[in-house]
CSV table of C-alpha atoms in Angstrom, one decimal:
chain,number,residue,atom,x,y,z
A,1,MET,CA,-76.2,-33.0,-24.7
A,2,ALA,CA,-76.7,-36.0,-22.5
A,3,GLY,CA,-80.4,-35.2,-22.1
A,4,SER,CA,-81.0,-35.0,-25.9
A,5,LYS,CA,-79.2,-38.3,-26.2
A,6,SER,CA,-81.5,-40.0,-23.8
A,7,SER,CA,-84.7,-38.5,-25.3
A,8,SER,CA,-83.7,-39.8,-28.8
A,9,SER,CA,-82.9,-43.3,-27.6
A,10,THR,CA,-85.9,-44.0,-25.4
A,11,PRO,CA,-89.1,-44.8,-27.4
A,12,LYS,CA,-92.3,-42.8,-26.6
A,13,HIS,CA,-94.4,-45.8,-25.8
A,14,ALA,CA,-92.3,-48.5,-24.1
A,15,PRO,CA,-93.8,-52.0,-24.8
A,16,SER,CA,-91.8,-53.5,-21.9
A,17,THR,CA,-89.4,-52.0,-19.3
A,18,LYS,CA,-86.5,-54.3,-20.1
A,19,PRO,CA,-85.2,-52.7,-23.3
A,20,ALA,CA,-85.7,-49.3,-21.7
A,21,LEU,CA,-83.6,-50.2,-18.7
A,22,SER,CA,-80.8,-51.6,-20.8
A,23,SER,CA,-80.9,-48.6,-23.1
A,24,GLN,CA,-81.0,-46.4,-20.0
A,25,SER,CA,-78.0,-48.1,-18.5
A,26,SER,CA,-76.1,-47.9,-21.9
A,27,VAL,CA,-77.0,-44.2,-22.0
A,28,ALA,CA,-75.7,-43.8,-18.5
A,29,LEU,CA,-72.5,-45.5,-19.4
A,30,GLN,CA,-72.1,-43.4,-22.6
A,31,SER,CA,-72.6,-40.2,-20.7
A,32,LEU,CA,-70.1,-41.3,-18.1
A,33,TRP,CA,-67.6,-42.1,-20.8
A,34,SER,CA,-68.1,-38.8,-22.6
A,35,ALA,CA,-67.8,-36.9,-19.3
A,36,TYR,CA,-64.6,-38.7,-18.5
A,37,HIS,CA,-63.3,-38.2,-22.0
A,38,ASP,CA,-64.0,-34.4,-22.0
A,39,ALA,CA,-63.1,-33.6,-18.4
A,40,THR,CA,-59.9,-35.6,-17.8
A,41,PRO,CA,-56.6,-34.0,-18.8
A,42,SER,CA,-54.5,-36.0,-21.1
A,43,ARG,CA,-51.8,-36.7,-18.5
A,44,LEU,CA,-54.3,-38.3,-16.2
A,45,LYS,CA,-55.6,-40.3,-19.2
A,46,PHE,CA,-52.0,-41.4,-19.8
A,47,ILE,CA,-51.9,-42.7,-16.2
A,48,ASP,CA,-55.4,-44.3,-16.6
A,49,SER,CA,-54.3,-46.2,-19.7
A,50,PHE,CA,-51.4,-47.6,-17.7
A,51,LEU,CA,-53.9,-48.6,-14.9
A,52,VAL,CA,-56.1,-50.4,-17.5
A,53,PHE,CA,-53.0,-52.2,-18.8
A,54,LEU,CA,-52.1,-53.4,-15.3
A,55,ILE,CA,-55.6,-54.7,-14.6
A,56,LEU,CA,-55.7,-56.6,-17.9
A,57,SER,CA,-52.2,-58.0,-17.2
A,58,GLY,CA,-53.1,-59.2,-13.7
A,59,VAL,CA,-56.5,-60.7,-14.8
A,60,ILE,CA,-54.9,-62.6,-17.7
A,61,GLN,CA,-52.2,-64.0,-15.4
A,62,PHE,CA,-54.8,-65.0,-12.8
A,63,VAL,CA,-56.9,-66.7,-15.5
A,64,TYR,CA,-53.9,-68.7,-16.7
A,65,CYS,CA,-53.1,-69.8,-13.1
A,66,VAL,CA,-56.7,-70.9,-12.6
A,67,LEU,CA,-57.3,-72.5,-16.0
A,68,VAL,CA,-54.0,-74.1,-16.9
A,69,THR,CA,-51.5,-74.6,-14.1
A,70,SER,CA,-50.0,-72.8,-11.2
A,71,PHE,CA,-46.8,-74.8,-11.7
A,72,PRO,CA,-44.0,-72.3,-11.1
A,73,PHE,CA,-46.1,-70.8,-8.3
A,74,ASN,CA,-43.5,-68.4,-7.3
A,75,ALA,CA,-43.5,-67.0,-10.9
A,76,PHE,CA,-47.3,-66.6,-10.8
A,77,LEU,CA,-47.1,-64.8,-7.4
A,78,ALA,CA,-44.3,-62.6,-8.5
A,79,GLY,CA,-46.1,-61.6,-11.8
A,80,PHE,CA,-49.5,-61.1,-10.1
A,81,ALA,CA,-48.0,-59.2,-7.2
A,82,SER,CA,-46.1,-56.9,-9.6
A,83,THR,CA,-49.3,-55.9,-11.4
A,84,VAL,CA,-51.2,-55.4,-8.1
A,85,GLY,CA,-48.4,-53.5,-6.5
A,86,GLN,CA,-47.8,-51.3,-9.5
A,87,PHE,CA,-51.5,-50.6,-9.7
A,88,VAL,CA,-51.6,-49.4,-6.1
A,89,LEU,CA,-48.6,-47.2,-6.6
A,90,THR,CA,-49.9,-45.7,-9.9
A,91,ALA,CA,-53.4,-45.1,-8.4
A,92,SER,CA,-51.9,-43.3,-5.5
A,93,LEU,CA,-49.7,-41.2,-7.9
A,94,ARG,CA,-52.8,-40.4,-9.9
A,95,SER,CA,-54.8,-39.2,-6.9
A,96,GLN,CA,-51.9,-37.2,-5.7
A,97,VAL,CA,-51.2,-35.3,-8.9
A,98,ASN,CA,-54.8,-34.8,-9.8
A,99,SER,CA,-55.3,-31.0,-9.6
A,100,VAL,CA,-58.9,-31.7,-8.3
A,101,ASN,CA,-57.4,-33.1,-5.1
A,102,ARG,CA,-55.0,-30.3,-4.5
A,103,ALA,CA,-56.8,-29.4,-1.3
A,104,LEU,CA,-56.3,-32.9,0.1
A,105,PHE,CA,-52.6,-33.1,-0.6
A,106,LYS,CA,-51.4,-29.7,0.4
A,107,ASP,CA,-47.9,-30.7,1.5
A,108,VAL,CA,-47.3,-33.2,-1.3
A,109,SER,CA,-46.2,-31.6,-4.5
A,110,PRO,CA,-46.8,-33.5,-7.7
A,111,GLU,CA,-43.0,-33.8,-8.1
A,112,ARG,CA,-42.8,-35.3,-4.6
A,113,ALA,CA,-45.6,-37.7,-5.5
A,114,PHE,CA,-43.8,-38.8,-8.6
A,115,ALA,CA,-40.5,-39.3,-6.7
A,116,ASP,CA,-42.3,-41.5,-4.2
A,117,PHE,CA,-43.9,-43.4,-7.1
A,118,VAL,CA,-40.5,-44.0,-8.6
A,119,VAL,CA,-38.9,-45.2,-5.4
A,120,GLY,CA,-41.8,-47.5,-4.6
A,121,SER,CA,-41.8,-48.9,-8.1
A,122,VAL,CA,-38.0,-49.6,-8.1
A,123,VAL,CA,-38.3,-51.4,-4.7
A,124,LEU,CA,-41.3,-53.4,-6.0
A,125,HIS,CA,-39.4,-54.4,-9.1
A,126,PHE,CA,-36.4,-55.5,-7.1
A,127,PHE,CA,-38.6,-57.8,-4.9
A,128,VAL,CA,-40.5,-59.0,-7.9
A,129,PHE,CA,-37.3,-60.0,-9.8
A,130,ASN,CA,-36.0,-61.6,-6.6
A,131,PHE,CA,-39.1,-63.8,-6.3
A,132,LEU,CA,-39.5,-64.4,-10.1
A,133,GLY,CA,-36.7,-67.0,-10.2
B,1,MET,CA,-2.2,-91.8,47.5
B,2,GLY,CA,-2.2,-93.3,44.0
B,3,PRO,CA,1.1,-95.0,44.2
B,4,GLN,CA,0.2,-96.5,47.6
B,5,ILE,CA,-3.0,-98.1,46.3
B,6,LEU,CA,-1.0,-99.5,43.4
B,7,LEU,CA,1.6,-101.0,45.7
B,8,SER,CA,-1.0,-102.6,47.9
B,9,VAL,CA,-2.8,-104.1,44.9
B,10,LEU,CA,0.5,-105.5,43.7
B,11,PHE,CA,1.2,-106.9,47.1
B,12,CYS,CA,-2.2,-108.6,47.2
B,13,LEU,CA,-1.6,-110.1,43.7
B,14,ILE,CA,1.8,-111.5,44.8
B,15,ALA,CA,0.3,-112.8,48.0
B,16,ALA,CA,-2.5,-114.5,46.0
B,17,VAL,CA,-0.1,-116.2,43.6
B,18,HIS,CA,2.0,-117.4,46.5
B,19,ALA,CA,-1.1,-118.4,48.6
B,20,GLY,CA,-2.2,-120.8,46.0
B,21,GLN,CA,-5.4,-122.1,44.5
B,22,LEU,CA,-8.7,-122.9,46.1
B,23,SER,CA,-10.2,-126.3,45.7
B,24,LEU,CA,-13.0,-128.4,47.1
B,25,GLN,CA,-12.6,-131.2,49.6
B,26,SER,CA,-15.2,-134.0,49.7
B,27,PRO,CA,-17.9,-132.4,47.5
B,28,LYS,CA,-21.1,-134.4,47.8
B,29,LEU,CA,-24.4,-134.2,45.9
B,30,THR,CA,-27.7,-135.6,47.1
B,31,VAL,CA,-31.1,-135.6,45.4
B,32,VAL,CA,-33.9,-136.2,47.9
B,33,GLY,CA,-37.4,-137.0,46.7
B,34,PRO,CA,-40.6,-135.4,48.0
B,35,ASP,CA,-41.2,-138.2,50.4
B,36,GLY,CA,-37.7,-137.8,51.9
B,37,GLY,CA,-36.2,-140.9,50.2
B,38,LYS,CA,-32.7,-140.5,48.7
B,39,LEU,CA,-33.0,-140.7,45.0
B,40,ARG,CA,-29.3,-140.2,44.3
B,41,SER,CA,-26.3,-139.6,46.5
B,42,GLU,CA,-22.7,-139.5,45.3
B,43,PRO,CA,-19.5,-137.6,45.7
B,44,ILE,CA,-18.8,-135.1,42.9
B,45,SER,CA,-15.5,-135.7,41.1
B,46,LEU,CA,-13.8,-132.6,39.8
B,47,GLN,CA,-11.8,-134.6,37.3
B,48,LYS,CA,-14.6,-136.8,35.9
B,49,ARG,CA,-17.9,-135.1,35.1
B,50,ALA,CA,-20.8,-136.7,36.9
B,51,ASP,CA,-23.9,-137.9,35.0
B,52,PRO,CA,-26.5,-135.2,34.6
B,53,VAL,CA,-28.7,-134.8,37.6
B,54,VAL,CA,-32.5,-134.8,36.9
B,55,LEU,CA,-34.8,-133.0,39.3
B,56,GLY,CA,-38.5,-133.5,39.5
B,57,ALA,CA,-40.9,-130.9,40.3
B,58,ASN,CA,-40.8,-131.6,44.1
B,59,ASP,CA,-37.3,-132.9,44.5
B,60,ILE,CA,-34.6,-131.3,46.6
B,61,LEU,CA,-31.0,-131.0,45.5
B,62,LYS,CA,-28.4,-130.9,48.4
B,63,LEU,CA,-24.8,-130.0,48.0
B,64,THR,CA,-22.1,-130.2,50.7
B,65,PHE,CA,-18.5,-129.4,50.3
B,66,GLN,CA,-15.5,-127.9,52.1
B,67,VAL,CA,-13.4,-125.2,50.5
B,68,THR,CA,-9.7,-125.9,51.0
B,69,ASP,CA,-6.4,-124.3,50.2
B,70,GLN,CA,-3.5,-126.2,48.7
B,71,THR,CA,-1.1,-125.0,51.4
B,72,SER,CA,-3.1,-125.1,54.6
B,73,ASP,CA,-4.7,-128.3,56.0
B,74,GLY,CA,-7.9,-126.8,57.3
B,75,GLY,CA,-10.6,-125.2,55.3
B,76,VAL,CA,-10.6,-121.6,54.2
B,77,GLN,CA,-13.6,-119.3,54.0
B,78,PRO,CA,-13.4,-117.5,50.6
B,79,HIS,CA,-14.8,-114.1,50.4
B,80,GLN,CA,-17.2,-115.0,47.7
B,81,THR,CA,-18.9,-118.3,47.0
B,82,PHE,CA,-21.5,-118.5,44.2
B,83,LEU,CA,-23.2,-121.3,42.5
B,84,ARG,CA,-23.8,-120.5,38.8
B,85,PHE,CA,-26.6,-122.1,36.9
B,86,PHE,CA,-26.1,-121.4,33.2
B,87,ASP,CA,-28.4,-122.2,30.2
B,88,SER,CA,-26.2,-122.3,27.1
B,89,THR,CA,-29.1,-122.3,24.7
B,90,THR,CA,-30.7,-119.1,25.9
B,91,GLY,CA,-27.6,-117.5,27.5
B,92,GLU,CA,-29.4,-117.0,30.8
B,93,GLU,CA,-27.6,-117.5,34.0
B,94,GLY,CA,-28.6,-117.4,37.6
B,95,ILE,CA,-26.2,-116.8,40.5
B,96,GLN,CA,-26.9,-118.2,44.0
B,97,PRO,CA,-24.6,-117.2,46.9
B,98,VAL,CA,-23.6,-120.1,49.2
B,99,LYS,CA,-22.9,-119.5,52.9
B,100,VAL,CA,-19.5,-120.9,53.9
B,101,THR,CA,-18.5,-121.3,57.5
B,102,PRO,CA,-15.1,-120.0,58.7
B,103,SER,CA,-13.8,-123.5,58.5
B,104,GLY,CA,-14.7,-123.8,54.9
B,105,LYS,CA,-17.8,-126.0,55.2
B,106,ALA,CA,-20.7,-125.2,53.0
B,107,LYS,CA,-24.2,-126.6,52.5
B,108,PHE,CA,-26.6,-125.7,49.7
B,109,GLU,CA,-30.1,-126.8,49.2
B,110,LEU,CA,-32.3,-126.3,46.1
B,111,ASN,CA,-35.9,-127.1,46.6
B,112,MET,CA,-37.7,-127.3,43.2
B,113,ALA,CA,-41.1,-126.9,45.0
B,114,LYS,CA,-39.9,-123.4,45.9
B,115,PRO,CA,-37.2,-122.5,43.4
B,116,PRO,CA,-35.1,-119.4,44.1
B,117,SER,CA,-35.8,-116.5,41.8
B,118,SER,CA,-32.2,-116.5,40.7
B,119,LEU,CA,-32.8,-119.8,38.8
B,120,PRO,CA,-32.8,-118.8,35.2
B,121,PRO,CA,-35.8,-119.5,33.0
B,122,SER,CA,-35.0,-122.7,31.2
B,123,GLY,CA,-36.4,-125.0,28.6
B,124,THR,CA,-35.3,-128.6,27.9
B,125,ALA,CA,-31.5,-127.9,27.8
B,126,PRO,CA,-29.6,-128.8,30.9
B,127,LEU,CA,-28.2,-126.2,33.2
B,128,ARG,CA,-24.5,-126.2,33.7
B,129,VAL,CA,-23.8,-125.9,37.4
B,130,SER,CA,-20.5,-124.4,38.4
B,131,LEU,CA,-19.0,-123.0,41.6
B,132,LEU,CA,-17.4,-119.6,41.6
B,133,LEU,CA,-14.9,-118.9,44.4
B,134,GLY,CA,-13.4,-115.5,45.0
B,135,SER,CA,-10.9,-114.5,47.6
B,136,PHE,CA,-8.5,-111.6,48.4
B,137,VAL,CA,-5.7,-113.9,49.3
B,138,HIS,CA,-6.2,-116.7,46.8
B,139,GLY,CA,-6.5,-116.9,43.1
B,140,PRO,CA,-10.1,-117.2,41.8
B,141,ALA,CA,-11.6,-120.5,41.0
B,142,ALA,CA,-14.4,-121.6,38.7
B,143,LEU,CA,-15.2,-125.2,39.2
B,144,ASP,CA,-17.5,-127.0,36.8
B,145,LEU,CA,-19.7,-129.4,38.7
B,146,PHE,CA,-22.4,-131.1,36.8
B,147,ASP,CA,-25.4,-130.7,34.5
B,148,LEU,CA,-28.8,-130.2,36.0
B,149,HIS,CA,-32.1,-130.9,34.4
B,150,VAL,CA,-35.0,-129.0,36.0
B,151,PRO,CA,-38.6,-129.0,35.0
B,152,PRO,CA,-39.1,-126.4,32.3
B,153,SER,CA,-40.1,-123.0,33.6
B,154,ALA,CA,-42.6,-120.6,32.2
B,155,SER,CA,-41.1,-118.4,29.6
B,156,ALA,CA,-39.3,-115.3,30.7
B,157,PRO,CA,-41.7,-112.4,31.1
B,158,VAL,CA,-41.7,-110.1,28.2
B,159,HIS,CA,-40.6,-106.5,29.0
B,160,PRO,CA,-43.3,-104.0,28.0
B,161,ASP,CA,-40.8,-102.1,25.9
B,162,GLU,CA,-39.7,-105.3,24.1
B,163,SER,CA,-41.3,-104.2,20.8
B,164,PHE,CA,-39.0,-101.2,20.6
B,165,TYR,CA,-35.9,-103.3,20.4
B,166,HIS,CA,-36.6,-104.9,17.1
B,167,PRO,CA,-36.1,-103.4,13.7
B,168,ARG,CA,-39.0,-101.3,12.7
B,169,PRO,CA,-40.8,-102.0,9.3
B,170,GLU,CA,-39.3,-100.2,6.3
B,171,ILE,CA,-40.8,-96.8,5.7
B,172,ALA,CA,-42.1,-96.5,2.1
B,173,HIS,CA,-42.3,-92.9,1.1
B,174,THR,CA,-44.7,-91.8,-1.6
B,175,PHE,CA,-43.8,-88.6,-3.2
B,176,ARG,CA,-46.0,-86.2,-5.1
B,177,PRO,CA,-45.3,-86.5,-8.8
B,178,GLU,CA,-43.1,-83.9,-10.3
B,179,PRO,CA,-45.1,-80.9,-11.6
B,180,LYS,CA,-45.2,-80.8,-15.3
B,181,LEU,CA,-45.2,-77.9,-17.7
B,182,PRO,CA,-48.3,-77.6,-19.9
B,183,PRO,CA,-47.9,-78.4,-23.6
B,184,ARG,CA,-45.9,-75.9,-25.7
B,185,PHE,CA,-48.9,-74.7,-27.7
B,186,VAL,CA,-50.9,-73.8,-24.6
B,187,SER,CA,-47.8,-72.1,-23.1
B,188,ALA,CA,-47.2,-70.1,-26.3
B,189,PHE,CA,-50.8,-69.1,-26.6
B,190,PHE,CA,-51.0,-67.9,-23.0
B,191,ALA,CA,-47.7,-66.2,-23.3
B,192,ALA,CA,-49.0,-64.2,-26.3
B,193,LEU,CA,-52.2,-63.5,-24.4
B,194,VAL,CA,-50.3,-62.1,-21.4
B,195,LEU,CA,-48.2,-59.9,-23.7
B,196,ALA,CA,-51.3,-58.6,-25.4
B,197,PRO,CA,-52.0,-55.9,-22.8
B,198,TRP,CA,-48.8,-54.2,-23.9
B,199,VAL,CA,-50.4,-53.7,-27.3
B,200,VAL,CA,-53.5,-52.3,-25.6
B,201,LEU,CA,-51.3,-50.0,-23.6
B,202,PHE,CA,-49.4,-48.6,-26.6
B,203,GLY,CA,-52.7,-48.2,-28.5
B,204,LEU,CA,-54.2,-46.3,-25.6
B,205,TRP,CA,-51.2,-44.1,-25.2
B,206,GLY,CA,-51.2,-43.4,-28.9
B,207,ALA,CA,-54.8,-42.3,-28.6
B,208,VAL,CA,-54.2,-40.2,-25.5
B,209,LYS,CA,-51.1,-38.5,-26.9
B,210,PRO,CA,-50.1,-36.6,-23.7
B,211,SER,CA,-47.9,-33.6,-24.2
B,212,VAL,CA,-44.3,-34.1,-23.0
B,213,PRO,CA,-42.8,-30.8,-24.1
B,214,HIS,CA,-39.5,-31.1,-22.2
B,215,LEU,CA,-38.9,-34.8,-22.4
B,216,PHE,CA,-35.5,-34.4,-24.0
B,217,SER,CA,-34.2,-31.6,-21.9
B,218,PRO,CA,-30.9,-32.6,-20.3
B,219,SER,CA,-32.0,-32.9,-16.7
B,220,ILE,CA,-35.2,-34.9,-17.5
B,221,LEU,CA,-33.4,-37.1,-20.0
B,222,SER,CA,-30.5,-37.9,-17.6
B,223,PHE,CA,-33.1,-38.8,-14.9
B,224,VAL,CA,-35.0,-41.1,-17.3
B,225,LEU,CA,-31.7,-42.7,-18.4
B,226,SER,CA,-30.6,-43.4,-14.8
B,227,LEU,CA,-34.0,-45.0,-14.1
B,228,ALA,CA,-33.5,-47.1,-17.2
B,229,LEU,CA,-30.1,-48.0,-15.9
B,230,ILE,CA,-31.7,-49.2,-12.6
B,231,GLU,CA,-34.2,-51.3,-14.5
B,232,GLY,CA,-31.5,-52.7,-16.7
B,233,LEU,CA,-29.5,-53.7,-13.6
B,234,LEU,CA,-32.6,-55.4,-12.2
B,235,LEU,CA,-33.0,-57.4,-15.4
B,236,TRP,CA,-29.3,-58.4,-15.3
B,237,TYR,CA,-29.8,-59.5,-11.7
B,238,TRP,CA,-32.7,-61.6,-12.8
B,239,VAL,CA,-30.5,-63.5,-15.3
B,240,GLU,CA,-27.0,-63.5,-13.8
B,241,LEU,CA,-26.0,-61.3,-11.0
B,242,ARG,CA,-25.9,-62.3,-7.3
B,243,LEU,CA,-27.5,-60.4,-4.5
B,244,GLY,CA,-24.3,-58.7,-3.2
B,245,HIS,CA,-23.5,-57.4,-6.7
B,246,ILE,CA,-27.0,-56.0,-7.4
B,247,LEU,CA,-27.1,-54.3,-4.0
B,248,LEU,CA,-23.7,-52.7,-4.7
B,249,TYR,CA,-24.4,-51.6,-8.3
B,250,GLY,CA,-28.0,-50.8,-7.4
B,251,SER,CA,-27.0,-48.5,-4.6
B,252,GLY,CA,-24.6,-46.7,-7.0
B,253,ALA,CA,-27.3,-46.4,-9.7
B,254,ALA,CA,-29.8,-45.3,-7.0
B,255,ALA,CA,-27.5,-42.5,-5.9
B,256,LEU,CA,-27.2,-41.4,-9.5
B,257,ALA,CA,-30.9,-41.5,-10.0
B,258,LEU,CA,-31.4,-39.5,-6.8
B,259,LEU,CA,-29.1,-36.8,-8.0
B,260,THR,CA,-30.5,-36.5,-11.5
B,261,GLY,CA,-34.1,-36.9,-10.2
B,262,LYS,CA,-33.7,-34.1,-7.7
B,263,GLN,CA,-32.4,-31.8,-10.5
B,264,ALA,CA,-35.1,-32.8,-12.9
B,265,LEU,CA,-38.0,-32.6,-10.5
B,266,VAL,CA,-36.9,-29.3,-9.1
B,267,GLY,CA,-36.7,-28.0,-12.6
B,268,ILE,CA,-40.2,-29.3,-13.4
B,269,ALA,CA,-41.6,-27.8,-10.2
B,270,ALA,CA,-40.0,-24.4,-11.0
B,271,ARG,CA,-41.5,-24.6,-14.4
B,272,ARG,CA,-44.9,-25.5,-13.0
B,273,THR,CA,-45.0,-22.8,-10.4
B,274,GLY,CA,-43.4,-20.3,-12.7
B,275,SER,CA,-45.9,-20.9,-15.5
B,276,SER,CA,-48.9,-20.9,-13.0
B,277,LYS,CA,-47.7,-17.5,-11.7
């Protein structure tokens, strides 16, 4: 499926390499995306969407701090640290519950991983709210 | 020991009062020039102040007197005899001890070519010369003699730490200006921007649509509710609660969440292992 896609998108005689490269990279991205979309179970995609949300949240907060003001600096630090910390916790949860990694995490059941995630998140939230002010 | 000292001091005081006052007999002042010629020679009267004595740079001032007691005829030797040179304008004073023989006779010489170091630094104001007499058996005496003009001295040496004993200049602090909030429109825009990822999140979750078959089973629901309780407590802490309260309530809610969580997760695990079997 990916091969037919690439043959239909690349022209037979390439006038220059540049459009071919960009179309090749776009083809690569597309195949990556469709592989991800097909192969990932919906629960992992659920977690992934949360990760995307966290990244977006952190980036926007950082952009605000750089562009406009860092005035309540503790608020910026608390907000940014909450996104970063939550991202780390969620990423570790994802890798621990992923059935592909079962061999790596033999003595950590998915339930245990989720319990660790919950405890870590609650502690993170407590410190974030403490610092938020 | 204490009372004995007190008694002896009292005895001395009484003796001093009875022994009487010290005074001078035939005090005489002489000013001799550098060539040896007498420039001024006169007796000092304790009742009428003498004219001020002027000393040149090479003159010599000579004082002779005999210390007497009111009661005894002969002279007495006081335990302390000092000449005090006092400059009232600068407040400086110099003390020069005078040797008195046991018969009470004393001779003092002040050579301006080699002035004693005790002479205070002086300007144009005259030095008041007085005689201080102290004795264990007599009352103390301070006899004002005459005014003395000496050539002006070099100014008193300035102590190297002198600069530290004057008021320092006022410290003017400059403070950083208070940080200001950006204009409301900018804040509102960026607030909306920061909340936009939530929209993205719900959109993605809607697209993913993960299967949560047993979300509302009692164990899982109670666990989720106890987690929501913890988060609610944290929000309350952010607005109002104090640290002691949140730790107290939070530990209670955490215990609840532990219980319900254990039940829920064990149930999920059983279901997972059961179904995989």
